[in-house]
PDB file of C-alpha atoms and ligand atoms in Angstrom:
ATOM      1  CA  UNK A   1       0.172  -0.104   0.165  1.00  0.00           C
ATOM      2  CA  UNK A   2       1.807   2.928  -1.205  1.00  0.00           C
ATOM      3  CA  UNK A   3       2.087   6.429   0.858  1.00  0.00           C
ATOM      4  CA  UNK A   4      -0.809   8.420   0.060  1.00  0.00           C
ATOM      5  CA  UNK A   5      -3.570   5.169  -0.228  1.00  0.00           C
ATOM      6  CA  UNK A   6      -1.855   4.496   3.415  1.00  0.00           C
ATOM      7  CA  UNK A   7      -2.496   8.256   4.028  1.00  0.00           C
ATOM      8  CA  UNK A   8      -5.427   8.689   3.132  1.00  0.00           C
ATOM      9  CA  UNK A   9      -7.230   4.760   5.216  1.00  0.00           C
ATOM     10  CA  UNK A  10      -5.897   7.152   8.224  1.00  0.00           C
ATOM     11  CA  UNK A  11      -7.426   9.926   7.859  1.00  0.00           C
ATOM     12  CA  UNK A  12     -11.071   8.342   6.438  1.00  0.00           C
ATOM     13  CA  UNK A  13     -10.820   6.450   9.443  1.00  0.00           C
ATOM     14  CA  UNK A  14      -9.931   9.598  11.947  1.00  0.00           C
ATOM     15  CA  UNK A  15     -12.799  10.812  10.729  1.00  0.00           C
ATOM     16  CA  UNK A  16     -15.398   7.877  11.147  1.00  0.00           C
ATOM     17  CA  UNK A  17     -14.754   6.835  14.577  1.00  0.00           C
ATOM     18  CA  UNK A  18     -17.476   4.297  15.367  1.00  0.00           C
ATOM     19  CA  UNK A  19     -18.441   3.985  18.684  1.00  0.00           C
ATOM     20  CA  UNK A  20     -18.817   0.669  21.002  1.00  0.00           C
ATOM     21  CA  UNK A  21     -22.013   0.700  21.373  1.00  0.00           C
ATOM     22  CA  UNK A  22     -22.793   1.490  17.402  1.00  0.00           C
ATOM     23  CA  UNK A  23     -20.944  -2.283  16.963  1.00  0.00           C
ATOM     24  CA  UNK A  24     -22.135  -3.570  19.376  1.00  0.00           C
ATOM     25  CA  UNK A  25     -25.855  -2.772  17.696  1.00  0.00           C
ATOM     26  CA  UNK A  26     -24.609  -3.213  14.024  1.00  0.00           C
ATOM     27  CA  UNK A  27     -23.245  -7.078  14.999  1.00  0.00           C
ATOM     28  CA  UNK A  28     -25.709  -7.702  17.754  1.00  0.00           C
ATOM     29  CA  UNK A  29     -26.403 -10.988  16.090  1.00  0.00           C
ATOM     30  CA  UNK A  30     -24.511 -12.173  13.694  1.00  0.00           C
ATOM     31  CA  UNK A  31     -22.721 -15.439  14.646  1.00  0.00           C
ATOM     32  CA  UNK A  32     -21.400 -15.962  11.876  1.00  0.00           C
ATOM     33  CA  UNK A  33     -18.031 -13.155  13.112  1.00  0.00           C
ATOM     34  CA  UNK A  34     -17.789 -15.389  15.647  1.00  0.00           C
ATOM     35  CA  UNK A  35     -14.137 -16.949  16.428  1.00  0.00           C
ATOM     36  CA  UNK A  36     -12.262 -13.454  15.273  1.00  0.00           C
ATOM     37  CA  UNK A  37      -9.325 -12.656  16.936  1.00  0.00           C
ATOM     38  CA  UNK A  38      -9.066  -9.354  18.228  1.00  0.00           C
ATOM     39  CA  UNK A  39      -6.307  -8.312  16.011  1.00  0.00           C
ATOM     40  CA  UNK A  40      -9.696  -9.385  13.067  1.00  0.00           C
ATOM     41  CA  UNK A  41     -12.479  -7.988  14.899  1.00  0.00           C
ATOM     42  CA  UNK A  42     -10.562  -4.691  14.681  1.00  0.00           C
ATOM     43  CA  UNK A  43      -9.576  -5.189  10.998  1.00  0.00           C
ATOM     44  CA  UNK A  44     -13.400  -6.680   9.919  1.00  0.00           C
ATOM     45  CA  UNK A  45     -14.325  -2.937  11.650  1.00  0.00           C
ATOM     46  CA  UNK A  46     -11.893  -0.414   9.790  1.00  0.00           C
ATOM     47  CA  UNK A  47     -12.273  -1.875   6.710  1.00  0.00           C
ATOM     48  CA  UNK A  48     -16.547  -1.595   7.347  1.00  0.00           C
ATOM     49  CA  UNK A  49     -15.877   1.531   7.582  1.00  0.00           C
ATOM     50  CA  UNK A  50     -13.470   1.823   4.818  1.00  0.00           C
ATOM     51  CA  UNK A  51     -15.716   0.153   2.834  1.00  0.00           C
ATOM     52  CA  UNK A  52     -18.952   2.591   3.944  1.00  0.00           C
ATOM     53  CA  UNK A  53     -16.673   5.787   3.194  1.00  0.00           C
ATOM     54  CA  UNK A  54     -15.699   3.804  -0.748  1.00  0.00           C
ATOM     55  CA  UNK A  55     -19.650   2.698  -1.483  1.00  0.00           C
ATOM     56  CA  UNK A  56     -21.721   4.268  -2.051  1.00  0.00           C
ATOM     57  CA  UNK A  57     -25.007   2.963  -0.103  1.00  0.00           C
ATOM     58  CA  UNK A  58     -28.656   3.752  -1.309  1.00  0.00           C
ATOM     59  CA  UNK A  59     -31.601   2.391  -0.547  1.00  0.00           C
ATOM     60  CA  UNK A  60     -34.893   1.124  -2.468  1.00  0.00           C
ATOM     61  CA  UNK A  61     -38.115   0.968  -1.749  1.00  0.00           C
ATOM     62  CA  UNK A  62     -39.331   2.618   0.824  1.00  0.00           C
ATOM     63  CA  UNK A  63     -36.102   1.554   2.903  1.00  0.00           C
ATOM     64  CA  UNK A  64     -34.566   3.734   5.562  1.00  0.00           C
ATOM     65  CA  UNK A  65     -30.942   2.437   7.349  1.00  0.00           C
ATOM     66  CA  UNK A  66     -29.683   3.876  10.549  1.00  0.00           C
ATOM     67  CA  UNK A  67     -25.760   4.048  10.598  1.00  0.00           C
ATOM     68  CA  UNK A  68     -25.237   0.802  13.354  1.00  0.00           C
ATOM     69  CA  UNK A  69     -27.296  -0.793  10.694  1.00  0.00           C
ATOM     70  CA  UNK A  70     -25.152   0.267   7.518  1.00  0.00           C
ATOM     71  CA  UNK A  71     -22.411  -0.748   9.375  1.00  0.00           C
ATOM     72  CA  UNK A  72     -24.050  -4.695   9.838  1.00  0.00           C
ATOM     73  CA  UNK A  73     -23.860  -4.651   5.827  1.00  0.00           C
ATOM     74  CA  UNK A  74     -20.190  -3.889   5.225  1.00  0.00           C
ATOM     75  CA  UNK A  75     -19.274  -6.009   7.718  1.00  0.00           C
ATOM     76  CA  UNK A  76     -20.919  -8.935   5.949  1.00  0.00           C
ATOM     77  CA  UNK A  77     -19.351  -7.448   3.394  1.00  0.00           C
ATOM     78  CA  UNK A  78     -15.963  -7.350   4.402  1.00  0.00           C
ATOM     79  CA  UNK A  79     -16.021 -10.408   6.703  1.00  0.00           C
ATOM     80  CA  UNK A  80     -15.080 -12.310   2.323  1.00  0.00           C
ATOM     81  CA  UNK A  81     -11.357 -10.096   1.734  1.00  0.00           C
ATOM     82  CA  UNK A  82     -10.340  -9.874   5.515  1.00  0.00           C
ATOM     83  CA  UNK A  83      -7.251 -11.107   4.593  1.00  0.00           C
ATOM     84  CA  UNK A  84      -7.370 -10.848   0.936  1.00  0.00           C
ATOM     85  CA  UNK A  85      -7.468  -6.384   1.097  1.00  0.00           C
ATOM     86  CA  UNK A  86     -10.338  -4.348   0.737  1.00  0.00           C
ATOM     87  CA  UNK A  87      -8.781  -4.170  -3.473  1.00  0.00           C
ATOM     88  CA  UNK A  88     -11.021  -6.827  -3.969  1.00  0.00           C
ATOM     89  CA  UNK A  89     -13.769  -4.289  -4.151  1.00  0.00           C
ATOM     90  CA  UNK A  90     -12.976  -2.304  -6.451  1.00  0.00           C
ATOM     91  CA  UNK A  91     -14.159  -1.466  -9.729  1.00  0.00           C
ATOM     92  CA  UNK A  92     -17.636  -0.989  -8.758  1.00  0.00           C
ATOM     93  CA  UNK A  93     -18.567   1.724  -6.110  1.00  0.00           C
ATOM     94  CA  UNK A  94     -22.993   1.574  -4.772  1.00  0.00           C
ATOM     95  CA  UNK A  95     -24.629  -1.707  -2.687  1.00  0.00           C
ATOM     96  CA  UNK A  96     -28.620  -0.989  -2.736  1.00  0.00           C
ATOM     97  CA  UNK A  97     -30.910  -2.242   0.048  1.00  0.00           C
ATOM     98  CA  UNK A  98     -34.413  -3.061  -1.012  1.00  0.00           C
ATOM     99  CA  UNK A  99     -36.666  -3.949   2.088  1.00  0.00           C
ATOM    100  CA  UNK A 100     -37.204  -7.172   0.820  1.00  0.00           C
ATOM    101  CA  UNK A 101     -37.720  -9.575  -1.652  1.00  0.00           C
ATOM    102  CA  UNK A 102     -37.280  -6.908  -5.636  1.00  0.00           C
ATOM    103  CA  UNK A 103     -39.699  -8.007  -9.049  1.00  0.00           C
ATOM    104  CA  UNK A 104     -36.699  -7.809 -11.625  1.00  0.00           C
ATOM    105  CA  UNK A 105     -36.954  -7.389 -15.214  1.00  0.00           C
ATOM    106  CA  UNK A 106     -34.600  -8.629 -17.538  1.00  0.00           C
ATOM    107  CA  UNK A 107     -34.545 -10.985 -21.242  1.00  0.00           C
ATOM    108  CA  UNK A 108     -32.633 -14.094 -20.943  1.00  0.00           C
ATOM    109  CA  UNK A 109     -31.610 -15.989 -24.678  1.00  0.00           C
ATOM    110  CA  UNK A 110     -32.733 -20.151 -24.039  1.00  0.00           C
ATOM    111  CA  UNK A 111     -31.266 -22.764 -25.293  1.00  0.00           C
ATOM    112  CA  UNK A 112     -33.398 -22.549 -28.364  1.00  0.00           C
ATOM    113  CA  UNK A 113     -31.649 -19.293 -28.651  1.00  0.00           C
ATOM    114  CA  UNK A 114     -36.044 -17.352 -28.351  1.00  0.00           C
ATOM    115  CA  UNK A 115     -35.490 -14.341 -25.858  1.00  0.00           C
ATOM    116  CA  UNK A 116     -37.201 -14.316 -22.636  1.00  0.00           C
ATOM    117  CA  UNK A 117     -38.806 -11.597 -20.963  1.00  0.00           C
ATOM    118  CA  UNK A 118     -37.942 -12.464 -17.497  1.00  0.00           C
ATOM    119  CA  UNK A 119     -40.720 -11.258 -14.549  1.00  0.00           C
ATOM    120  CA  UNK A 120     -39.412 -12.501 -11.133  1.00  0.00           C
ATOM    121  CA  UNK A 121     -38.777 -11.407  -7.980  1.00  0.00           C
ATOM    122  CA  UNK A 122     -35.322 -12.265  -5.701  1.00  0.00           C
ATOM    123  CA  UNK A 123     -33.607 -11.801  -3.195  1.00  0.00           C
ATOM    124  CA  UNK A 124     -29.651 -10.062  -4.139  1.00  0.00           C
ATOM    125  CA  UNK A 125     -27.730  -9.580  -7.764  1.00  0.00           C
ATOM    126  CA  UNK A 126     -24.941  -8.583  -8.514  1.00  0.00           C
ATOM    127  CA  UNK A 127     -23.254  -7.041 -11.578  1.00  0.00           C
ATOM    128  CA  UNK A 128     -19.836  -7.509 -13.452  1.00  0.00           C
ATOM    129  CA  UNK A 129     -18.454  -3.687 -12.910  1.00  0.00           C
ATOM    130  CA  UNK A 130     -22.335  -2.798 -11.098  1.00  0.00           C
ATOM    131  CA  UNK A 131     -24.394  -2.359  -8.425  1.00  0.00           C
ATOM    132  CA  UNK A 132     -24.204  -5.176  -5.468  1.00  0.00           C
ATOM    133  CA  UNK A 133     -28.156  -5.425  -5.186  1.00  0.00           C
ATOM    134  CA  UNK A 134     -28.699  -7.071  -1.351  1.00  0.00           C
ATOM    135  CA  UNK A 135     -32.381  -7.225   0.984  1.00  0.00           C
ATOM    136  CA  UNK A 136     -32.795  -5.968   4.183  1.00  0.00           C
ATOM    137  CA  UNK A 137     -34.634  -8.562   5.909  1.00  0.00           C
ATOM    138  CA  UNK A 138     -32.462 -11.451   5.809  1.00  0.00           C
ATOM    139  CA  UNK A 139     -29.392  -9.307   7.162  1.00  0.00           C
ATOM    140  CA  UNK A 140     -31.454  -7.811   9.737  1.00  0.00           C
ATOM    141  CA  UNK A 141     -32.315 -11.372  10.911  1.00  0.00           C
ATOM    142  CA  UNK A 142     -29.605 -13.763  10.324  1.00  0.00           C
ATOM    143  CA  UNK A 143     -31.583 -16.671  12.723  1.00  0.00           C
ATOM    144  CA  UNK A 144     -34.357 -16.888   9.424  1.00  0.00           C
ATOM    145  CA  UNK A 145     -31.969 -18.811   7.048  1.00  0.00           C
ATOM    146  CA  UNK A 146     -28.498 -19.449   9.592  1.00  0.00           C
ATOM    147  CA  UNK A 147     -26.661 -21.624   6.546  1.00  0.00           C
ATOM    148  CA  UNK A 148     -27.251 -18.630   4.392  1.00  0.00           C
ATOM    149  CA  UNK A 149     -25.559 -15.494   3.882  1.00  0.00           C
ATOM    150  CA  UNK A 150     -26.904 -13.550   0.952  1.00  0.00           C
ATOM    151  CA  UNK A 151     -24.434 -10.395   1.352  1.00  0.00           C
ATOM    152  CA  UNK A 152     -21.769 -13.285   1.360  1.00  0.00           C
ATOM    153  CA  UNK A 153     -23.121 -14.170  -1.862  1.00  0.00           C
ATOM    154  CA  UNK A 154     -23.240 -11.849  -3.884  1.00  0.00           C
ATOM    155  CA  UNK A 155     -20.044 -10.916  -2.663  1.00  0.00           C
ATOM    156  CA  UNK A 156     -19.006 -13.797  -3.897  1.00  0.00           C
ATOM    157  CA  UNK A 157     -20.018 -13.351  -6.745  1.00  0.00           C
ATOM    158  CA  UNK A 158     -17.696  -9.946  -6.927  1.00  0.00           C
ATOM    159  CA  UNK A 159     -14.846 -11.490  -7.087  1.00  0.00           C
ATOM    160  CA  UNK A 160     -16.059 -14.418  -9.493  1.00  0.00           C
ATOM    161  CA  UNK A 161     -16.218 -11.602 -12.056  1.00  0.00           C
ATOM    162  CA  UNK A 162     -12.323 -10.283 -10.887  1.00  0.00           C
ATOM    163  CA  UNK A 163     -11.526 -12.561 -13.868  1.00  0.00           C
ATOM    164  CA  UNK A 164     -14.214 -11.575 -16.282  1.00  0.00           C
ATOM    165  CA  UNK A 165     -17.734 -13.617 -16.683  1.00  0.00           C
ATOM    166  CA  UNK A 166     -18.755 -14.837 -12.851  1.00  0.00           C
ATOM    167  CA  UNK A 167     -17.840 -19.225 -14.262  1.00  0.00           C
ATOM    168  CA  UNK A 168     -17.143 -20.298 -10.004  1.00  0.00           C
ATOM    169  CA  UNK A 169     -13.176 -19.566 -11.414  1.00  0.00           C
ATOM    170  CA  UNK A 170     -11.991 -16.386  -9.144  1.00  0.00           C
ATOM    171  CA  UNK A 171      -8.620 -15.447  -9.271  1.00  0.00           C
ATOM    172  CA  UNK A 172      -6.599 -17.030  -7.289  1.00  0.00           C
ATOM    173  CA  UNK A 173      -3.707 -16.258  -5.806  1.00  0.00           C
ATOM    174  CA  UNK A 174      -0.233 -16.993  -6.632  1.00  0.00           C
ATOM    175  CA  UNK A 175       0.534 -21.077  -5.350  1.00  0.00           C
ATOM    176  CA  UNK A 176      -3.090 -22.285  -5.791  1.00  0.00           C
ATOM    177  CA  UNK A 177      -3.792 -24.764  -8.845  1.00  0.00           C
ATOM    178  CA  UNK A 178      -5.854 -23.652 -11.168  1.00  0.00           C
ATOM    179  CA  UNK A 179      -6.009 -27.422 -12.296  1.00  0.00           C
ATOM    180  CA  UNK A 180      -7.341 -28.917  -8.651  1.00  0.00           C
ATOM    181  CA  UNK A 181      -9.793 -25.643  -8.417  1.00  0.00           C
ATOM    182  CA  UNK A 182     -11.367 -26.708 -11.680  1.00  0.00           C
ATOM    183  CA  UNK A 183     -11.201 -30.603 -10.654  1.00  0.00           C
ATOM    184  CA  UNK A 184     -12.463 -29.896  -7.010  1.00  0.00           C
ATOM    185  CA  UNK A 185     -14.878 -27.188  -8.450  1.00  0.00           C
ATOM    186  CA  UNK A 186     -15.881 -29.592 -11.262  1.00  0.00           C
ATOM    187  CA  UNK A 187     -17.141 -32.629  -9.258  1.00  0.00           C
ATOM    188  CA  UNK A 188     -18.711 -31.694  -6.850  1.00  0.00           C
ATOM    189  CA  UNK A 189     -21.024 -28.993  -8.248  1.00  0.00           C
ATOM    190  CA  UNK A 190     -21.999 -32.627 -10.753  1.00  0.00           C
ATOM    191  CA  UNK A 191     -22.524 -34.751  -7.866  1.00  0.00           C
ATOM    192  CA  UNK A 192     -24.857 -31.898  -6.095  1.00  0.00           C
ATOM    193  CA  UNK A 193     -26.580 -31.325  -9.372  1.00  0.00           C
ATOM    194  CA  UNK A 194     -26.839 -34.579  -9.230  1.00  0.00           C
ATOM    195  CA  UNK A 195     -28.137 -35.308  -5.911  1.00  0.00           C
ATOM    196  CA  UNK A 196     -30.321 -31.939  -6.521  1.00  0.00           C
ATOM    197  CA  UNK A 197     -31.886 -32.899  -9.526  1.00  0.00           C
ATOM    198  CA  UNK A 198     -33.105 -36.646  -7.439  1.00  0.00           C
ATOM    199  CA  UNK A 199     -34.897 -35.063  -5.585  1.00  0.00           C
ATOM    200  CA  UNK A 200     -32.221 -35.754  -2.364  1.00  0.00           C
ATOM    201  CA  UNK A 201     -32.174 -34.089   0.634  1.00  0.00           C
ATOM    202  CA  UNK A 202     -29.095 -31.708   0.992  1.00  0.00           C
ATOM    203  CA  UNK A 203     -28.103 -28.846   3.339  1.00  0.00           C
ATOM    204  CA  UNK A 204     -27.004 -27.430   0.942  1.00  0.00           C
ATOM    205  CA  UNK A 205     -29.201 -24.746  -1.010  1.00  0.00           C
ATOM    206  CA  UNK A 206     -30.498 -26.960  -4.302  1.00  0.00           C
ATOM    207  CA  UNK A 207     -30.115 -23.305  -5.899  1.00  0.00           C
ATOM    208  CA  UNK A 208     -26.040 -23.940  -6.250  1.00  0.00           C
ATOM    209  CA  UNK A 209     -26.913 -25.847  -8.635  1.00  0.00           C
ATOM    210  CA  UNK A 210     -28.412 -23.148 -11.415  1.00  0.00           C
ATOM    211  CA  UNK A 211     -24.399 -22.559 -12.167  1.00  0.00           C
ATOM    212  CA  UNK A 212     -20.894 -23.213 -12.014  1.00  0.00           C
ATOM    213  CA  UNK A 213     -21.276 -19.658 -10.868  1.00  0.00           C
ATOM    214  CA  UNK A 214     -24.238 -19.798  -8.653  1.00  0.00           C
ATOM    215  CA  UNK A 215     -22.252 -23.319  -6.786  1.00  0.00           C
ATOM    216  CA  UNK A 216     -19.631 -20.599  -5.615  1.00  0.00           C
ATOM    217  CA  UNK A 217     -22.004 -19.011  -4.300  1.00  0.00           C
ATOM    218  CA  UNK A 218     -23.491 -20.373  -2.561  1.00  0.00           C
ATOM    219  CA  UNK A 219     -20.467 -22.487  -0.964  1.00  0.00           C
ATOM    220  CA  UNK A 220     -18.878 -19.643  -0.003  1.00  0.00           C
ATOM    221  CA  UNK A 221     -22.806 -18.660   1.915  1.00  0.00           C
ATOM    222  CA  UNK A 222     -21.929 -22.423   3.575  1.00  0.00           C
ATOM    223  CA  UNK A 223     -17.901 -21.878   4.235  1.00  0.00           C
ATOM    224  CA  UNK A 224     -18.938 -18.447   6.563  1.00  0.00           C
ATOM    225  CA  UNK A 225     -21.941 -19.422   7.728  1.00  0.00           C
ATOM    226  CA  UNK A 226     -21.991 -23.252   8.256  1.00  0.00           C
ATOM    227  CA  UNK A 227     -18.878 -24.254   7.811  1.00  0.00           C
ATOM    228  CA  UNK A 228     -19.072 -27.161   9.130  1.00  0.00           C
ATOM    229  CA  UNK A 229     -21.458 -29.120   6.274  1.00  0.00           C
ATOM    230  CA  UNK A 230     -19.737 -27.590   3.733  1.00  0.00           C
ATOM    231  CA  UNK A 231     -16.422 -29.738   5.718  1.00  0.00           C
ATOM    232  CA  UNK A 232     -18.965 -32.331   5.680  1.00  0.00           C
ATOM    233  CA  UNK A 233     -20.115 -32.613   2.535  1.00  0.00           C
ATOM    234  CA  UNK A 234     -17.692 -31.249   0.294  1.00  0.00           C
ATOM    235  CA  UNK A 235     -14.461 -31.015   1.963  1.00  0.00           C
ATOM    236  CA  UNK A 236     -11.959 -30.900  -0.940  1.00  0.00           C
ATOM    237  CA  UNK A 237     -14.883 -27.339  -1.760  1.00  0.00           C
ATOM    238  CA  UNK A 238     -13.869 -26.331   1.868  1.00  0.00           C
ATOM    239  CA  UNK A 239     -10.536 -27.106   1.205  1.00  0.00           C
ATOM    240  CA  UNK A 240     -10.203 -25.456  -1.758  1.00  0.00           C
ATOM    241  CA  UNK A 241     -12.053 -21.601  -0.513  1.00  0.00           C
ATOM    242  CA  UNK A 242      -9.758 -21.745   2.740  1.00  0.00           C
ATOM    243  CA  UNK A 243      -6.725 -21.068   1.467  1.00  0.00           C
ATOM    244  CA  UNK A 244      -8.626 -18.833  -1.509  1.00  0.00           C
ATOM    245  CA  UNK A 245     -10.566 -17.251   1.473  1.00  0.00           C
ATOM    246  CA  UNK A 246      -7.398 -17.389   3.529  1.00  0.00           C
ATOM    247  CA  UNK A 247      -9.355 -17.840   6.713  1.00  0.00           C
ATOM    248  CA  UNK A 248     -10.513 -21.125   8.683  1.00  0.00           C
ATOM    249  CA  UNK A 249     -13.842 -20.668   9.898  1.00  0.00           C
ATOM    250  CA  UNK A 250     -14.879 -24.074  10.653  1.00  0.00           C
ATOM    251  CA  UNK A 251     -11.602 -23.832  12.960  1.00  0.00           C
ATOM    252  CA  UNK A 252     -12.149 -20.545  14.515  1.00  0.00           C
ATOM    253  CA  UNK A 253     -15.977 -21.210  15.142  1.00  0.00           C
ATOM    254  CA  UNK A 254     -15.183 -24.865  16.633  1.00  0.00           C
ATOM    255  CA  UNK A 255     -12.306 -22.990  19.248  1.00  0.00           C
TER     256      UNK A 255
HETATM  257 ZN1   ZN B   1     -26.816 -15.711  -6.893  1.00  0.00          ZN
END
């Protein structure tokens, strides 16, 4: 990090102090943050302040968010990049927050080349170079869907698209093997699709069977929110995500 960036960072942090009570409000009930060391928790808080200073957070659908509520979204958004760095979120600027599921209109081409107009309710969306869209209800009440985390899901898409279209293949770190990633994820995704097709009960959200990029986003949610499930179901995927996110949530929650 250059001296100017470091100077800017300090200036932003000094200009936006947050007291302990506000942090408590912001993280209330977020068991996903359990087990972070004091150093990690501090870094996450700093990232959250910097994230809010870098991105505009816009409310839609009549929603109003307080400062602790904005910090709550920022804390969740920064968790995946805690050991990567905030620059992994460069290149986009807005977070749009809806109160609850919103309806999107878009066009999709099917395999026969026919374009369909899609009008469907969604809880999150992430556009390459564009905004990240989330809904407040599941963020406010994480217990509603304990193994899920919408913000992490959309952030995983953001990381995935750093090296091109979303395909479940984010830029890997030096020392990681692209072949191993492709083999592990390819095999797990194939197995998961088969189980979902056969209507087998899965602890992982069947939405992950939609496409490789959704599988990556869904297993990223489970990795942080309920890591023991992913470790049990797809241990090799878990290991690849430990290498990618440079975190081991199962270990920190167990300790
Ligand atoms: Zn998705």
